[in-house]
Coordinates of C-alpha atoms in Angstrom, one line a residue:
M1 CA 265.9 17.6 -14.8
S2 CA 268.1 18.5 -11.8
K3 CA 267.0 22.1 -11.9
D4 CA 263.3 21.0 -11.7
K5 CA 264.1 18.9 -8.6
K6 CA 265.9 21.8 -7.0
N7 CA 263.0 24.1 -7.6
E8 CA 260.6 21.5 -6.1
G9 CA 262.9 21.3 -3.1
K10 CA 262.8 25.1 -2.8
E11 CA 259.1 25.2 -3.0
I12 CA 258.8 22.6 -0.3
L13 CA 261.1 24.7 1.9
E14 CA 259.0 27.8 1.3
E15 CA 255.9 25.9 2.4
L16 CA 257.6 24.8 5.6
K17 CA 258.4 28.4 6.5
E18 CA 255.0 28.7 8.1
L19 CA 256.2 26.6 11.0
S20 CA 257.0 27.3 14.7
E21 CA 260.1 29.0 15.8
W22 CA 261.7 25.8 16.9
Q23 CA 260.8 24.1 13.6
K24 CA 262.3 27.1 11.7
R25 CA 265.5 26.8 13.7
N26 CA 265.6 23.2 13.1
Q27 CA 264.9 23.8 9.3
E28 CA 267.8 26.2 9.1
Y29 CA 270.0 23.7 10.9
L30 CA 269.0 21.0 8.4
K31 CA 269.4 23.4 5.5
K32 CA 273.0 24.3 6.5
K33 CA 273.7 20.6 7.0
A34 CA 272.2 19.9 3.5
E35 CA 274.4 22.6 2.0
E36 CA 277.5 21.2 3.8
E37 CA 276.6 17.7 2.6
A38 CA 276.0 19.0 -1.0
A39 CA 279.4 20.8 -1.0
L40 CA 281.0 17.7 0.3
A41 CA 279.2 15.7 -2.5
E42 CA 280.4 18.2 -5.1
E43 CA 284.0 17.9 -3.9
K44 CA 283.7 14.1 -4.0
E45 CA 282.2 14.3 -7.5
K46 CA 285.1 16.6 -8.6
E47 CA 287.6 14.2 -7.3
R48 CA 285.8 11.4 -9.0
Q49 CA 285.7 13.4 -12.3
A50 CA 289.4 14.2 -11.8
R51 CA 290.2 10.5 -11.4
M52 CA 288.0 9.8 -14.4
G53 CA 289.9 12.5 -16.4
E54 CA 293.1 10.9 -15.5
E55 CA 291.8 7.5 -16.6
S56 CA 290.5 9.1 -19.9
E57 CA 293.9 10.7 -20.6
K58 CA 295.5 7.3 -20.1
S59 CA 292.9 5.8 -22.4
E60 CA 293.6 8.6 -25.0
D61 CA 297.2 7.7 -25.0
Q62 CA 296.3 4.1 -25.7
E63 CA 293.6 4.9 -28.3
S64 CA 294.4 7.2 -31.2
E65 CA 291.0 8.7 -31.8
T66 CA 288.2 9.8 -29.5
D67 CA 284.7 10.8 -30.2
P68 CA 284.0 14.4 -28.9
E69 CA 280.3 13.8 -28.9
D70 CA 280.6 10.9 -26.6
E71 CA 282.6 13.0 -24.2
E72 CA 279.9 15.6 -24.1
S73 CA 277.2 13.1 -23.7
A74 CA 279.2 11.5 -20.9
K75 CA 279.6 14.9 -19.2
E76 CA 275.8 15.5 -19.5
K77 CA 275.1 12.2 -18.0
S78 CA 277.4 12.8 -15.1
E79 CA 275.8 16.2 -14.5
E80 CA 272.4 14.6 -14.5
K81 CA 273.5 12.0 -12.0
V82 CA 274.9 14.7 -9.7
A83 CA 271.7 16.8 -10.0
S84 CA 269.5 13.7 -9.4
S85 CA 271.7 12.8 -6.4
E86 CA 271.4 16.3 -5.0
G87 CA 267.6 16.3 -5.5
D88 CA 267.3 12.9 -3.7
K89 CA 269.4 14.2 -0.9
D90 CA 267.1 17.3 -0.5
E91 CA 264.0 15.1 -0.4
E92 CA 265.7 12.8 2.1
E93 CA 266.7 15.7 4.2
I94 CA 263.1 17.1 4.1
K95 CA 261.7 13.7 5.1
E96 CA 264.3 13.4 7.9
S97 CA 263.4 16.9 9.2
G98 CA 259.7 15.9 9.1
F99 CA 260.4 12.7 11.0
K100 CA 262.5 14.6 13.6
E101 CA 259.8 17.2 14.1
D102 CA 257.3 14.3 14.7
E103 CA 259.7 12.8 17.2
E104 CA 260.2 16.0 19.0
Q105 CA 256.5 16.6 19.1
D106 CA 255.9 13.1 20.5
K107 CA 258.5 13.8 23.2
K108 CA 256.8 17.0 24.1
D109 CA 253.5 15.3 24.3
T110 CA 254.9 12.5 26.5
K111 CA 256.6 15.1 28.8
E112 CA 253.3 17.1 29.1
K113 CA 251.5 13.8 29.9
A114 CA 254.1 12.9 32.5
A115 CA 253.8 16.4 34.1
K116 CA 250.1 16.1 34.1
A117 CA 250.3 12.6 35.8
K118 CA 252.6 13.9 38.6
I119 CA 250.0 16.3 39.9
P120 CA 247.4 13.6 40.7
G121 CA 250.1 11.4 42.3
L122 CA 251.1 14.3 44.6
H123 CA 247.5 14.8 45.6
I124 CA 247.1 11.1 46.3
L125 CA 250.2 11.1 48.5
R126 CA 248.9 14.1 50.5
A127 CA 245.6 12.4 50.8
L128 CA 247.2 9.2 52.1
T129 CA 249.1 11.0 54.7
I130 CA 245.8 12.2 56.2
L131 CA 243.6 9.3 55.5
F132 CA 246.0 6.6 56.7
P133 CA 246.5 8.0 60.3
S134 CA 242.8 8.8 60.4
L135 CA 241.9 5.3 59.5
L136 CA 244.4 3.9 61.9
L137 CA 243.0 6.1 64.7
L138 CA 239.5 5.0 63.9
I139 CA 240.5 1.3 64.0
I140 CA 242.2 1.8 67.4
S141 CA 239.3 3.6 68.8
A142 CA 236.9 1.0 67.7
Y143 CA 239.1 -1.7 69.2
L144 CA 239.4 0.1 72.6
L145 CA 235.6 0.6 72.8
S146 CA 235.0 -3.1 72.0
P147 CA 235.0 -5.9 74.6
Y148 CA 238.0 -7.4 72.8
A149 CA 240.3 -4.7 74.3
T150 CA 240.1 -6.2 77.8
M151 CA 240.0 -9.9 76.9
K152 CA 242.9 -11.7 78.6
D153 CA 243.6 -15.5 79.0
I154 CA 246.2 -15.6 81.8
S155 CA 248.0 -18.8 82.8
I156 CA 250.7 -19.2 85.5
E157 CA 253.7 -21.6 85.4
G158 CA 256.4 -22.5 87.9
T159 CA 254.5 -22.2 91.2
V160 CA 255.4 -24.8 93.9
Q161 CA 255.3 -23.0 97.3
T162 CA 252.9 -20.3 96.1
T163 CA 249.6 -20.5 94.3
A164 CA 248.3 -19.1 91.0
D165 CA 246.0 -16.8 93.0
D166 CA 248.9 -15.4 95.0
I167 CA 250.8 -14.6 91.9
R168 CA 247.7 -13.1 90.2
Q169 CA 247.1 -10.9 93.3
A170 CA 250.8 -9.8 93.4
S171 CA 250.7 -8.8 89.7
G172 CA 247.8 -6.4 90.2
I173 CA 246.3 -7.4 86.9
Q174 CA 242.6 -6.5 86.8
D175 CA 239.9 -7.8 84.5
S176 CA 239.2 -4.3 83.3
D177 CA 242.9 -3.6 82.3
Y178 CA 243.5 -3.2 78.6
T179 CA 245.4 -6.0 76.8
I180 CA 247.7 -3.4 75.2
N181 CA 248.6 -2.1 78.7
L182 CA 250.0 -5.5 79.6
L183 CA 252.1 -5.5 76.5
L184 CA 253.4 -2.0 76.9
D185 CA 254.0 -2.3 80.7
K186 CA 255.4 -5.9 80.9
A187 CA 258.3 -4.8 83.1
K188 CA 256.1 -3.1 85.6
Y189 CA 253.9 -6.2 86.1
E190 CA 256.9 -8.4 86.4
E191 CA 258.3 -6.2 89.2
R192 CA 255.0 -6.4 91.0
I193 CA 255.0 -10.2 90.8
K194 CA 258.5 -10.2 92.4
S195 CA 257.0 -8.4 95.4
N196 CA 256.0 -11.8 96.6
Y197 CA 259.0 -12.9 98.7
W198 CA 258.8 -16.4 97.3
V199 CA 259.4 -15.2 93.7
E200 CA 263.0 -14.9 92.5
S201 CA 262.1 -13.9 88.9
A202 CA 259.0 -13.5 86.8
Q203 CA 258.4 -13.2 83.0
L204 CA 255.2 -12.2 81.3
V205 CA 255.0 -13.9 77.9
Y206 CA 252.4 -12.8 75.2
Q207 CA 251.0 -15.1 72.6
F208 CA 248.6 -13.8 69.9
P209 CA 245.8 -12.9 70.2
T210 CA 245.0 -12.7 74.0
K211 CA 247.0 -15.4 75.8
F212 CA 249.4 -14.4 78.5
T213 CA 251.7 -16.7 80.5
I214 CA 253.4 -15.7 83.7
K215 CA 256.5 -17.8 84.2
V216 CA 257.7 -17.8 87.8
K217 CA 260.9 -19.0 89.4
E218 CA 260.7 -19.4 93.2
Y219 CA 263.5 -19.2 95.7
D220 CA 264.9 -22.5 97.1
I221 CA 264.4 -23.6 100.7
V222 CA 268.0 -23.9 102.2
A223 CA 267.1 -24.6 105.8
Y224 CA 264.3 -24.7 108.4
Y225 CA 264.1 -22.7 111.6
I226 CA 262.9 -25.0 114.4
S227 CA 260.9 -23.7 117.3
G228 CA 259.5 -26.6 119.3
E229 CA 257.7 -28.8 116.9
N230 CA 257.1 -26.1 114.3
H231 CA 259.3 -25.8 111.2
Y232 CA 259.6 -22.5 109.3
P233 CA 261.3 -22.4 105.9
I234 CA 264.3 -20.2 105.3
L235 CA 264.6 -19.2 101.7
S236 CA 267.8 -18.7 99.6
S237 CA 267.1 -15.0 99.7
G238 CA 267.5 -15.0 103.5
Q239 CA 263.8 -14.5 104.1
L240 CA 262.2 -16.4 107.0
E241 CA 258.7 -17.7 106.2
T242 CA 256.3 -16.8 109.0
S243 CA 254.0 -19.8 108.4
A244 CA 255.1 -23.2 109.6
V245 CA 255.0 -26.1 107.3
S246 CA 253.4 -29.5 108.1
L247 CA 255.8 -32.3 109.1
V248 CA 254.5 -34.4 106.3
S249 CA 255.9 -31.9 103.7
L250 CA 259.4 -31.9 105.2
P251 CA 262.2 -33.5 103.1
E252 CA 264.0 -36.6 104.4
T253 CA 267.1 -34.5 105.2
Y254 CA 267.3 -30.8 105.9
L255 CA 269.4 -28.2 107.7
S256 CA 268.0 -27.1 111.0
V257 CA 268.6 -23.6 112.3
L258 CA 268.0 -22.9 116.0
F259 CA 268.0 -19.1 115.9
N260 CA 265.6 -16.6 114.3
D261 CA 267.3 -13.3 114.3
S262 CA 266.7 -11.9 110.8
E263 CA 270.1 -10.3 110.4
Q264 CA 272.0 -13.4 111.5
I265 CA 269.8 -15.6 109.3
K266 CA 270.6 -13.4 106.2
A267 CA 274.3 -13.6 107.1
F268 CA 274.2 -17.3 107.5
V269 CA 272.4 -17.9 104.2
S270 CA 274.9 -15.6 102.4
E271 CA 277.9 -17.5 103.8
L272 CA 276.2 -20.8 103.2
A273 CA 275.8 -20.0 99.5
Q274 CA 279.6 -19.6 99.1
I275 CA 280.5 -23.1 100.2
S276 CA 280.4 -26.3 98.1
P277 CA 277.2 -28.3 97.9
E278 CA 279.0 -31.4 99.4
L279 CA 280.0 -29.5 102.5
K280 CA 276.6 -27.8 102.7
A281 CA 274.8 -31.2 102.6
A282 CA 277.1 -32.5 105.4
I283 CA 275.7 -29.9 107.9
Q284 CA 272.8 -31.1 110.1
K285 CA 272.2 -28.4 112.6
V286 CA 273.3 -24.8 113.3
E287 CA 273.0 -23.0 116.7
L288 CA 274.5 -19.9 118.3
A289 CA 277.5 -20.5 120.7
P290 CA 278.8 -17.0 121.6
S291 CA 281.9 -16.8 123.7
K292 CA 283.5 -13.9 125.5
V293 CA 285.9 -13.3 122.6
T294 CA 283.5 -14.0 119.6
S295 CA 280.0 -12.8 119.8
D296 CA 278.9 -14.3 116.5
L297 CA 280.4 -17.8 117.1
I298 CA 278.1 -20.6 115.9
R299 CA 278.2 -24.4 116.4
L300 CA 277.6 -26.6 113.4
T301 CA 276.6 -30.2 114.1
M302 CA 277.6 -32.4 111.1
N303 CA 275.8 -35.6 110.0
D304 CA 278.7 -37.7 111.3
S305 CA 278.3 -36.2 114.8
D306 CA 281.3 -33.9 114.4
E307 CA 281.0 -30.4 115.7
V308 CA 282.5 -27.3 114.2
L309 CA 282.9 -24.0 116.1
V310 CA 283.4 -21.1 113.6
P311 CA 282.5 -17.4 113.6
L312 CA 279.5 -16.7 111.4
S313 CA 281.2 -13.9 109.5
E314 CA 284.1 -16.2 108.6
M315 CA 282.2 -19.5 107.9
S316 CA 282.7 -19.5 104.1
K317 CA 286.4 -18.9 104.6
K318 CA 287.2 -21.3 107.4
L319 CA 284.7 -24.1 107.1
P320 CA 286.3 -25.6 103.9
Y321 CA 289.3 -26.6 106.0
Y322 CA 287.0 -29.1 107.7
S323 CA 287.1 -31.3 104.6
K324 CA 290.9 -31.5 105.0
I325 CA 290.8 -32.2 108.8
K326 CA 288.0 -34.8 108.6
P327 CA 290.2 -37.7 107.3
Q328 CA 292.5 -37.2 110.3
L329 CA 289.6 -37.7 112.8
S330 CA 289.2 -41.3 114.0
E331 CA 286.2 -40.6 116.2
P332 CA 283.5 -37.9 116.6
S333 CA 285.4 -34.7 117.4
V334 CA 285.1 -31.0 117.9
V335 CA 286.9 -28.8 115.4
D336 CA 287.4 -25.4 116.9
M337 CA 288.0 -22.6 114.4
E338 CA 287.3 -19.6 116.6
A339 CA 290.9 -18.3 116.8
G340 CA 293.1 -20.9 115.1
I341 CA 292.1 -24.4 114.0
Y342 CA 292.4 -27.4 116.4
S343 CA 290.4 -30.4 117.3
Y344 CA 289.6 -32.6 120.2
T345 CA 287.3 -35.6 120.6
V346 CA 283.7 -35.4 121.8
A347 CA 284.7 -37.5 124.9
D348 CA 287.3 -34.8 125.8
K349 CA 284.6 -32.3 125.2
L350 CA 282.3 -34.1 127.6
I351 CA 285.0 -34.2 130.2
M352 CA 285.7 -30.6 129.8
E353 CA 282.1 -29.8 130.0
A354 CA 281.8 -31.9 133.1
E355 CA 284.7 -30.1 134.7
E356 CA 283.3 -26.8 133.6
K357 CA 280.0 -27.8 135.0
A358 CA 281.6 -28.9 138.3
K359 CA 283.4 -25.6 138.5
Q360 CA 280.2 -23.8 137.8
E361 CA 278.3 -25.8 140.4
A362 CA 281.0 -25.1 142.9
K363 CA 280.9 -21.4 142.1
E364 CA 277.2 -21.5 142.5
A365 CA 277.3 -23.5 145.7
E366 CA 279.9 -21.1 147.1
K367 CA 277.9 -18.2 145.9
K368 CA 274.8 -19.7 147.5
Q369 CA 276.6 -20.3 150.8
K370 CA 277.8 -16.7 150.8
E371 CA 274.3 -15.6 150.2
E372 CA 273.0 -17.7 153.0
E373 CA 275.6 -16.5 155.4
K374 CA 274.9 -12.9 154.4
K375 CA 271.2 -13.5 154.9
R376 CA 271.8 -15.1 158.3
L377 CA 274.0 -12.1 159.4
E378 CA 271.3 -9.7 158.1
E379 CA 268.7 -11.7 160.2
Q380 CA 270.9 -11.5 163.3
Q381 CA 271.4 -7.8 162.8
N382 CA 267.7 -7.3 162.4
K383 CA 267.0 -9.2 165.6
L384 CA 269.6 -7.2 167.5
E385 CA 268.1 -4.0 166.1
E386 CA 264.7 -5.1 167.3
E387 CA 265.9 -5.9 170.8
R388 CA 267.7 -2.6 171.0
K389 CA 264.5 -0.9 170.0
K390 CA 262.5 -2.8 172.6
L391 CA 265.0 -1.9 175.3
E392 CA 264.8 1.8 174.3
E393 CA 261.1 1.7 174.4
E394 CA 261.1 0.0 177.9
G395 CA 263.6 2.6 179.1
N396 CA 261.3 5.4 177.8
R397 CA 258.3 3.9 179.5
N398 CA 260.1 3.7 182.9
Q399 CA 261.2 7.3 182.6
T400 CA 257.7 8.4 182.0
S401 CA 256.3 6.4 184.9
Q402 CA 258.9 7.8 187.3
R403 CA 258.1 11.4 186.3
S404 CA 254.4 10.7 186.8
S405 CA 255.0 9.3 190.3
R406 CA 257.1 12.3 191.3
R407 CA 254.3 14.6 190.4

């Protein structure tokens, strides 16, 4: 029976020879593996038989008689079992080889399908790299050609001294400008808005889809230049406004400036920005008071009638000392900071001014008297010169008359 199974296994192996090279190699591998397993099985069977032999010998020692026919039948049965086990193994190996071939074929099919699927994906990717930019360009072109490309809703916030029209004009934004240009060139338009001397900073804020907001911060008014009854604002940038404001729009308290030189105003605003707000609020009026020693000397009239003389270039450095001197002043005084720092009362100042005025008047009177005496002397000299000329003319006439009579 075992021989028939072996023959059947051999026939099956011969039928499978008409296979591919890979299947043949696989078949050979499986055949070798089957032979190794068969050899291993035989060894195990021999070991088992050896163990059984040992057990039988032990049983022979215990039993006095044995049946030789039973032994032969037992051997035949064991051989049949071995042959049947080998045939079963061959059939299992053939089935396993068939299953493995099917698995390998399925793997090949899936690999081929995957390879075929990659090619369309690559083409799709290439197509997308062309179609997507083209579609995007088409959409942008359609948008730029449509009226929506120039639609803008612009609002302006933060204007007090200026108007929305002034800011719109300074920005240079036209109705025909594209909305996308405002987004891309925000910084340029913000710089244009700052060309208005009232504007300290400007911010262009976009809100989808077409709303723009221009947020403006204006310079503060720190003082007013007074000329007669006209008041011209002076900005914190040092710029002097050329248009006078109405008296109604003036605040209750403000700092008056009585000079309009642009460089001096800028220097004054710069120095003023460095002093404390309390001291700044205490100043009522500023005017030029140059001396022989200090050409940029200014006089600050305070709200409590005190006066401070200080060089314009040193105002931020010296003026804070006034806060320390003020408590020591019992009446309106003048604090002179031109060279050192000392003070005297306004009454003393008036006396000094009166004395100075008297000296000046005396000098002027003396000067006038000298001029009158000089003028009188010049008139006398002129008269004497005229008389001399008359006498010379009379002498010349007499001589001409004498000559004519002699002839």
